[in-house]
């Protein structure tokens, strides 16, 4: 990347992307201000969880005076509390011994104990075409196919809570990726019921524009006219908004978006925004208006996370700010049962209260957001509320998306449980022995 560019005759410094990983913790100047013990704990946690942070996040988003409690600090820095005591002690020992082989084996063991692929992700959703399993493609809901381009399986920074964390840790047995867009095209040609393709990762916008184009271009072919919407999941707005504004190929990216829109397809950027502060910097706002100017639309989603955004005021602020900028609030997710779930999880009962309280203080235009929603094995399950029916306290649930299309929009009930954090901890209400989606054989 060139360091400088000429703007109106002045040489302006062009922001350069730099990232730090667990090998460069000591090179992060701001960390030096934190207590030694905490830095050591972070060092242990970064052996297991993916860690990478861009200079932009360090310099523009994190409030270092509030660290380590700062939500943006917690967003990217794995903390020792994310590991159980035994794992921490073992890591400490292995690090002290300088035993690299032992460390690798230990880290492998700890990671595999963290439910790396919840909801049957690695197996259950991989489609088969002409007798071959298509790795890097997932087809769970009838209308929507997910595509994981191999070059997009990384991010500008990593979220400490990431449910895609197996994608980043260099363990191939945990990874989902495809390098052949032709397989995607063949599959789509054979599946006219698919109207949406979601390109996801990682973050597909870490790819150069030319590479992204080599994926998008084939999707615009007339024989794929049934593909009406192309979605791109991205966190670049929060972690590296320069991607849309000042990177070498950001203009080319905008022209590419325009071409997709001109083809008559809907282009939707599914932006992951976890905290309203991410939308504050001028460059992030510029990025939003440049994207909107191409005719692409922006929709937002985020999980609800302890330490980061477990406060209705934070969500209300975030949704209001999004509506103001022209981003449509789309999903509030329940944090998945993977990785450091115990650390980030919010009980479903509390998640629903946070959603409700935030929803109550925003206008109708922000009430496009659905949630709190669990992406579980049978589908996306929304907690609609808590009610009392015939003296029994229950959760009212709804299937927003279903592995079986006939399940969609089906309301159902579970016994109220103040502590439950995920669908598999819930019991059917009214003395029934199974939920409607559980088969009776
Ligand atoms: C959420 C999700 C989708 C998209 O669902 P929409 O309701 O269309 O937004 C598609 N596939 C998988 C596996 C998902 O989790
Ligand atoms: S941006 Fe998304 S995929 Fe990347 S680390 Fe964060 S949650 Fe994971």
Coordinates of C-alpha atoms and ligand atoms in Angstrom, one line a residue:
X1 CA 0.0 0.0 0.0
X2 CA 1.3 3.5 -0.8
X3 CA 1.8 5.6 2.2
X4 CA 0.8 8.9 0.8
X5 CA -1.6 10.3 -1.7
X6 CA -2.0 13.7 -3.3
X7 CA -5.2 15.4 -2.4
X8 CA -5.8 18.9 -3.8
X9 CA -2.1 19.4 -4.2
X10 CA -1.3 18.5 -0.6
X11 CA 0.5 15.4 0.4
X12 CA -1.8 13.7 2.9
X13 CA -0.9 10.9 5.1
X14 CA -2.9 7.9 4.0
X15 CA -3.7 5.6 6.9
X16 CA -1.9 2.4 6.7
X17 CA -3.4 -0.8 8.0
X18 CA -1.3 -2.4 10.6
X19 CA -2.3 -5.4 12.8
X20 CA -0.9 -6.9 15.9
X21 CA -1.3 -10.6 16.8
X22 CA -0.5 -12.6 20.0
X23 CA 3.2 -12.5 18.9
X24 CA 3.3 -8.8 19.0
X25 CA 1.5 -8.0 22.3
X26 CA 4.6 -6.2 23.6
X27 CA 4.6 -3.9 20.6
X28 CA 1.2 -2.5 21.5
X29 CA 2.2 0.8 23.2
X30 CA -1.2 1.3 25.0
X31 CA -1.0 -2.1 26.7
X32 CA 2.1 -1.1 28.7
X33 CA -0.2 1.0 30.9
X34 CA -2.1 -2.0 32.2
X35 CA -1.1 -4.0 35.3
X36 CA 1.6 -6.7 34.7
X37 CA -0.6 -9.5 35.9
X38 CA -3.4 -8.6 33.6
X39 CA -1.0 -8.4 30.6
X40 CA 0.2 -11.9 31.4
X41 CA -3.4 -13.2 31.6
X42 CA -4.1 -11.7 28.2
X43 CA -1.0 -13.3 26.9
X44 CA -2.3 -16.7 28.1
X45 CA -5.8 -16.1 26.6
X46 CA -4.4 -15.1 23.2
X47 CA -2.7 -18.5 23.0
X48 CA -6.2 -20.1 22.7
X49 CA -8.5 -17.5 21.3
X50 CA -7.9 -15.7 18.0
X51 CA -6.3 -12.3 18.6
X52 CA -5.6 -9.6 16.1
X53 CA -6.2 -5.9 16.4
X54 CA -5.8 -3.1 13.8
X55 CA -4.1 0.2 14.6
X56 CA -7.4 1.9 13.8
X57 CA -9.2 0.0 16.6
X58 CA -6.3 0.7 19.0
X59 CA -6.1 4.3 18.2
X60 CA -9.6 5.4 17.4
X61 CA -12.1 3.0 19.1
X62 CA -10.7 1.9 22.5
X63 CA -11.0 4.2 25.4
X64 CA -7.7 3.4 27.1
X65 CA -8.5 5.4 30.2
X66 CA -11.4 2.9 30.8
X67 CA -9.5 -0.3 29.9
X68 CA -9.8 -3.1 30.8
X69 CA -13.5 -2.5 31.4
X70 CA -13.9 -0.5 28.2
X71 CA -16.4 -2.4 26.0
X72 CA -14.3 -1.8 22.9
X73 CA -11.3 -3.2 24.7
X74 CA -13.3 -6.3 25.7
X75 CA -14.4 -6.6 22.1
X76 CA -11.0 -7.4 20.8
X77 CA -8.8 -8.4 23.8
X78 CA -9.3 -12.0 25.0
X79 CA -9.3 -12.0 28.8
X80 CA -8.0 -14.7 31.2
X81 CA -11.5 -15.2 32.7
X82 CA -12.5 -16.6 29.3
X83 CA -10.6 -19.8 30.3
X84 CA -11.2 -22.1 33.2
X85 CA -8.6 -22.1 36.0
X86 CA -7.1 -25.5 35.0
X87 CA -6.5 -24.4 31.4
X88 CA -5.0 -21.2 32.6
X89 CA -2.6 -23.0 35.0
X90 CA -1.6 -25.4 32.3
X91 CA -1.0 -22.6 29.8
X92 CA 1.1 -20.7 32.4
X93 CA 3.2 -23.8 33.0
X94 CA 3.7 -24.5 29.3
X95 CA 4.7 -20.9 28.6
X96 CA 7.1 -20.9 31.5
X97 CA 8.7 -24.1 30.3
X98 CA 9.1 -22.7 26.8
X99 CA 7.8 -26.1 25.6
X100 CA 6.4 -25.3 22.2
X101 CA 5.4 -28.8 21.3
X102 CA 3.6 -29.2 24.6
X103 CA 2.0 -25.8 24.2
X104 CA 0.6 -26.7 20.7
X105 CA -0.9 -30.0 22.0
X106 CA -2.4 -28.2 25.0
X107 CA -3.9 -25.4 23.0
X108 CA -5.3 -28.0 20.5
X109 CA -6.9 -29.8 23.4
X110 CA -8.4 -26.7 25.0
X111 CA -9.8 -25.5 21.7
X112 CA -11.5 -28.8 20.9
X113 CA -13.1 -28.7 24.3
X114 CA -14.8 -25.4 23.5
X115 CA -17.5 -26.7 21.1
X116 CA -15.9 -25.2 18.0
X117 CA -18.8 -25.9 15.7
X118 CA -22.1 -25.4 17.4
X119 CA -25.5 -26.3 15.9
X120 CA -23.9 -28.9 13.7
X121 CA -22.2 -26.3 11.5
X122 CA -19.3 -28.4 10.2
X123 CA -21.5 -31.2 9.0
X124 CA -25.2 -30.6 9.1
X125 CA -25.4 -27.8 6.5
X126 CA -23.0 -28.8 3.8
X127 CA -24.8 -29.4 0.6
X128 CA -24.2 -32.3 -1.8
X129 CA -24.1 -31.8 -5.5
X130 CA -23.7 -34.6 -8.0
X131 CA -22.5 -36.9 -5.2
X132 CA -19.9 -34.4 -3.9
X133 CA -19.9 -32.6 -0.6
X134 CA -19.3 -28.9 -1.3
X135 CA -17.0 -27.6 1.3
X136 CA -17.2 -23.8 1.9
X137 CA -20.9 -23.7 1.1
X138 CA -23.8 -24.0 3.6
X139 CA -27.4 -24.4 2.8
X140 CA -29.6 -24.6 5.8
X141 CA -32.6 -22.4 5.0
X142 CA -34.3 -23.0 1.6
X143 CA -33.9 -19.4 0.3
X144 CA -30.4 -18.6 1.4
X145 CA -27.0 -20.1 0.6
X146 CA -23.9 -19.2 2.5
X147 CA -20.5 -19.0 0.7
X148 CA -17.2 -18.9 2.6
X149 CA -14.5 -17.8 0.1
X150 CA -11.1 -19.2 1.2
X151 CA -9.4 -15.8 1.0
X152 CA -12.1 -14.1 3.1
X153 CA -11.6 -16.3 6.2
X154 CA -9.9 -13.7 8.2
X155 CA -10.8 -10.2 9.6
X156 CA -9.2 -6.8 10.0
X157 CA -9.4 -7.4 13.8
X158 CA -10.9 -10.4 15.6
X159 CA -13.7 -10.2 18.1
X160 CA -12.9 -11.9 21.4
X161 CA -16.4 -13.6 21.4
X162 CA -16.3 -14.7 17.8
X163 CA -18.3 -17.8 17.0
X164 CA -16.3 -18.3 13.8
X165 CA -13.1 -18.5 15.8
X166 CA -12.1 -22.0 14.5
X167 CA -11.8 -20.3 11.1
X168 CA -8.8 -18.2 12.3
X169 CA -6.7 -20.5 14.5
X170 CA -4.9 -22.3 11.8
X171 CA -6.4 -25.7 12.7
X172 CA -7.6 -27.1 9.3
X173 CA -9.8 -29.7 10.9
X174 CA -11.9 -26.8 12.3
X175 CA -12.1 -24.7 9.2
X176 CA -14.8 -24.1 6.6
X177 CA -13.6 -22.6 3.3
X178 CA -14.0 -22.9 -0.5
X179 CA -11.7 -21.8 -3.2
X180 CA -13.9 -22.7 -6.1
X181 CA -16.7 -20.2 -7.0
X182 CA -17.6 -22.5 -10.0
X183 CA -18.9 -25.0 -7.4
X184 CA -21.1 -22.4 -6.0
X185 CA -22.4 -21.4 -9.4
X186 CA -23.1 -25.1 -10.3
X187 CA -25.0 -25.6 -7.1
X188 CA -27.1 -22.4 -7.6
X189 CA -27.9 -23.4 -11.1
X190 CA -29.4 -26.6 -9.8
X191 CA -31.3 -24.8 -7.0
X192 CA -33.8 -22.3 -8.4
X193 CA -35.4 -22.0 -4.9
X194 CA -32.4 -20.0 -3.7
X195 CA -33.0 -16.3 -3.9
X196 CA -30.2 -15.1 -1.6
X197 CA -26.5 -15.7 -1.5
X198 CA -24.6 -14.6 1.6
X199 CA -20.9 -14.2 1.2
X200 CA -19.4 -14.6 4.6
X201 CA -16.3 -15.4 6.6
X202 CA -14.4 -14.1 8.4
X203 CA -14.9 -10.9 6.6
X204 CA -15.0 -11.1 2.8
X205 CA -14.0 -7.5 2.6
X206 CA -10.5 -8.3 3.7
X207 CA -10.2 -9.6 0.1
X208 CA -8.9 -7.3 -2.6
X209 CA -11.7 -5.9 -4.8
X210 CA -10.4 -7.9 -7.8
X211 CA -10.8 -11.1 -5.9
X212 CA -14.3 -10.2 -4.7
X213 CA -15.2 -9.3 -8.2
X214 CA -14.2 -12.8 -9.4
X215 CA -16.8 -14.2 -6.9
X216 CA -19.6 -11.6 -7.6
X217 CA -19.3 -11.5 -11.3
X218 CA -20.3 -15.1 -12.0
X219 CA -23.4 -14.6 -9.7
X220 CA -24.7 -12.0 -12.1
X221 CA -25.0 -14.4 -15.0
X222 CA -28.5 -14.5 -16.6
X223 CA -28.8 -18.3 -15.8
X224 CA -28.7 -17.3 -12.1
X225 CA -31.6 -14.8 -12.4
X226 CA -33.3 -16.5 -9.5
X227 CA -30.6 -15.1 -7.2
X228 CA -32.2 -11.8 -6.3
X229 CA -30.1 -10.7 -3.4
X230 CA -26.4 -10.8 -2.7
X231 CA -25.5 -10.2 0.9
X232 CA -22.0 -9.6 2.1
X233 CA -21.3 -10.0 5.8
X234 CA -18.7 -7.6 7.0
X235 CA -17.2 -6.0 10.1
X236 CA -15.0 -3.6 8.1
X237 CA -17.2 -0.6 9.0
X238 CA -16.1 -1.0 12.6
X239 CA -12.6 -2.4 12.2
X240 CA -11.2 -0.8 9.1
X241 CA -13.7 1.7 7.5
X242 CA -10.8 2.8 5.3
X243 CA -11.7 -0.2 3.2
X244 CA -14.6 1.8 1.7
X245 CA -13.0 5.2 1.7
X246 CA -9.2 5.5 1.3
X247 CA -7.7 2.0 0.6
X248 CA -6.0 1.7 -2.7
X249 CA -8.9 -0.2 -4.3
X250 CA -11.8 1.3 -2.3
X251 CA -13.0 3.3 -5.4
X252 CA -12.9 0.1 -7.3
X253 CA -15.0 -1.6 -4.6
X254 CA -17.6 1.1 -4.9
X255 CA -17.7 0.7 -8.7
X256 CA -18.2 -3.1 -8.1
X257 CA -21.1 -2.5 -5.8
X258 CA -22.6 -0.2 -8.4
X259 CA -22.3 -2.9 -11.0
X260 CA -24.1 -5.5 -8.8
X261 CA -26.9 -3.0 -8.2
X262 CA -27.1 -2.1 -11.9
X263 CA -27.6 -5.8 -12.7
X264 CA -31.0 -5.5 -10.9
X265 CA -29.9 -7.5 -7.9
X266 CA -30.3 -6.2 -4.4
X267 CA -26.9 -5.8 -2.7
X268 CA -27.1 -5.8 1.0
X269 CA -24.1 -5.2 3.3
X270 CA -24.8 -7.1 6.5
X271 CA -22.7 -4.9 8.9
X272 CA -21.7 -6.2 12.3
X273 CA -22.0 -3.4 14.8
X274 CA -21.5 -4.4 18.4
X275 CA -21.4 -1.0 20.0
X276 CA -22.5 2.5 19.0
X277 CA -19.0 3.8 19.4
X278 CA -18.0 2.0 16.2
X279 CA -20.3 4.4 14.2
X280 CA -18.7 7.5 15.8
X281 CA -15.6 8.2 13.8
X282 CA -15.9 10.5 10.8
X283 CA -14.4 7.9 8.5
X284 CA -17.0 5.3 9.5
X285 CA -19.7 7.8 8.6
X286 CA -18.1 8.5 5.3
X287 CA -17.9 4.8 4.6
X288 CA -21.7 4.5 5.2
X289 CA -22.5 7.3 2.8
X290 CA -20.2 6.0 0.1
X291 CA -21.8 2.6 0.4
X292 CA -25.3 4.0 0.3
X293 CA -24.4 6.1 -2.8
X294 CA -23.7 2.9 -4.7
X295 CA -27.3 1.8 -4.2
X296 CA -26.3 -0.9 -1.8
X297 CA -28.3 -1.2 1.4
X298 CA -26.9 -1.7 4.9
X299 CA -28.5 -3.9 7.5
X300 CA -27.0 -4.4 10.9
X301 CA -26.6 -7.3 13.3
X302 CA -24.9 -8.1 16.5
X303 CA -24.9 -10.6 19.4
X304 CA -25.8 -9.5 22.8
X305 CA -22.7 -9.8 24.9
X306 CA -21.9 -9.4 28.6
X307 CA -19.1 -6.8 29.1
X308 CA -19.7 -5.3 25.7
X309 CA -23.4 -4.3 25.1
X310 CA -25.5 -5.8 27.9
X311 CA -27.4 -2.6 28.5
X312 CA -30.7 -1.5 26.8
X313 CA -29.4 2.1 26.6
X314 CA -26.5 0.9 24.5
X315 CA -28.8 -0.9 22.0
X316 CA -31.2 2.0 21.8
X317 CA -28.4 4.4 21.1
X318 CA -27.0 2.0 18.5
X319 CA -30.3 1.5 16.7
X320 CA -31.1 5.2 16.7
X321 CA -27.7 6.0 15.3
X322 CA -28.1 3.4 12.6
X323 CA -31.4 4.7 11.5
X324 CA -29.9 8.2 11.4
X325 CA -27.1 7.0 9.1
X326 CA -29.4 4.9 6.9
X327 CA -28.6 1.4 8.3
X328 CA -31.6 -0.9 8.9
X329 CA -31.4 -2.7 12.3
X330 CA -31.9 -6.3 11.5
X331 CA -30.9 -8.8 14.2
X332 CA -30.0 -9.1 17.9
X333 CA -28.5 -12.5 18.4
X334 CA -28.1 -14.5 21.5
X335 CA -24.4 -15.3 21.9
X336 CA -23.8 -18.9 20.6
X337 CA -22.8 -21.8 22.8
X338 CA -19.2 -21.9 21.6
X339 CA -15.8 -20.6 22.7
X340 CA -15.9 -18.6 25.9
X341 CA -19.7 -18.8 26.0
X342 CA -19.8 -18.9 29.8
X343 CA -18.0 -15.5 29.9
X344 CA -20.1 -13.6 27.4
X345 CA -23.5 -15.3 27.8
X346 CA -26.6 -13.5 29.1
X347 CA -29.5 -15.5 30.3
X348 CA -32.4 -15.6 27.8
X349 CA -34.7 -14.0 30.3
X350 CA -32.4 -11.0 30.7
X351 CA -31.7 -10.9 27.0
X352 CA -35.4 -10.5 26.3
X353 CA -35.6 -7.7 28.9
X354 CA -32.7 -5.8 27.3
X355 CA -34.3 -6.1 23.9
X356 CA -37.7 -5.1 25.1
X357 CA -36.4 -2.0 27.1
X358 CA -34.3 -0.9 24.1
X359 CA -37.1 -1.5 21.6
X360 CA -39.5 0.6 23.8
X361 CA -37.4 3.7 23.5
X362 CA -36.8 3.9 19.8
X363 CA -39.1 4.9 17.0
X364 CA -40.9 2.5 14.7
X365 CA -38.2 2.9 12.1
X366 CA -35.7 1.1 14.4
X367 CA -38.2 -1.6 15.2
X368 CA -37.2 -3.6 12.2
X369 CA -34.8 -5.4 14.5
X370 CA -35.6 -9.0 15.4
X371 CA -34.5 -10.8 18.4
X372 CA -33.1 -11.9 20.7
X373 CA -32.6 -14.8 18.4
X374 CA -30.7 -18.1 18.8
X375 CA -29.2 -19.7 15.7
X376 CA -29.7 -23.2 16.9
X377 CA -29.8 -26.6 15.1
X378 CA -33.5 -26.5 14.1
X379 CA -33.4 -22.8 13.1
X380 CA -33.4 -19.3 14.3
X381 CA -35.5 -19.2 17.5
X382 CA -36.6 -15.8 18.8
X383 CA -37.6 -15.2 22.4
X384 CA -40.8 -13.3 22.0
X385 CA -41.5 -12.8 25.7
X386 CA -42.3 -14.2 29.0
X387 CA -46.0 -15.0 29.9
X388 CA -48.1 -16.8 32.4
X389 CA -50.5 -19.4 31.0
X390 CA -52.8 -21.2 33.4
X391 CA -50.5 -20.4 36.2
X392 CA -47.4 -21.7 34.5
X393 CA -44.6 -19.2 33.7
X394 CA -43.3 -19.8 30.1
X395 CA -41.1 -18.4 27.4
X396 CA -43.0 -17.6 24.3
X397 CA -40.8 -18.6 21.4
X398 CA -41.0 -18.3 17.6
X399 CA -39.1 -20.0 14.8
X400 CA -38.0 -17.2 12.5
X401 CA -36.1 -19.5 10.2
X402 CA -36.4 -23.3 10.1
X403 CA -34.3 -26.1 8.8
X404 CA -37.7 -27.3 7.7
X405 CA -39.6 -24.5 5.9
X406 CA -42.9 -25.6 7.5
X407 CA -41.5 -24.7 10.9
X408 CA -41.2 -21.1 10.1
X409 CA -43.3 -18.6 12.1
X410 CA -44.4 -21.4 14.4
X411 CA -44.9 -20.1 18.0
X412 CA -44.1 -22.5 20.8
X413 CA -43.5 -22.5 24.6
X414 CA -40.9 -23.5 27.0
X415 CA -40.9 -23.6 30.8
X416 CA -39.5 -20.4 32.2
X417 CA -36.0 -20.8 33.4
X418 CA -34.2 -17.7 34.8
X419 CA -30.7 -19.1 34.2
X420 CA -31.0 -20.8 30.8
X421 CA -28.8 -19.2 28.1
X422 CA -29.5 -21.5 25.1
X423 CA -32.3 -23.5 23.5
X424 CA -30.9 -26.9 24.6
X425 CA -31.3 -25.8 28.2
X426 CA -35.0 -25.3 27.8
X427 CA -37.8 -27.8 28.5
X428 CA -41.2 -27.8 26.8
X429 CA -43.9 -26.2 28.7
X430 CA -47.3 -27.6 29.8
X431 CA -45.9 -31.1 30.6
X432 CA -45.1 -32.0 27.0
X433 CA -42.2 -34.2 26.5
X434 CA -40.8 -32.6 23.3
X435 CA -40.8 -29.4 21.2
X436 CA -42.8 -29.6 18.0
X437 CA -39.6 -29.8 15.9
X438 CA -38.3 -32.8 17.8
X439 CA -39.4 -36.0 16.0
X440 CA -41.2 -38.7 17.9
X441 CA -39.1 -41.6 16.7
Ligands
LIG1 C1 -29.3 -16.4 9.6 C2 -28.9 -17.4 8.6 C3 -29.3 -17.2 7.2 C4 -30.1 -16.0 6.8 O1 -31.4 -16.0 7.3 P1 -32.4 -14.7 7.0 O2 -33.6 -14.9 7.9 O3 -32.7 -14.8 5.6 O4 -31.6 -13.5 7.3 C5 -29.0 -18.1 6.3 N1 -28.3 -19.2 6.7 C6 -27.9 -19.5 7.9 C7 -27.1 -20.7 8.2 C8 -28.2 -18.5 8.9 O5 -27.8 -18.8 10.2
LIG2 S1 -15.7 -9.8 12.5 FE1 -17.1 -11.5 12.6 S2 -16.0 -13.2 11.8 FE2 -14.5 -11.6 12.3 S3 -13.8 -12.0 14.4 FE3 -15.5 -10.6 14.5 S4 -17.3 -11.9 14.8 FE4 -15.7 -13.2 14.0

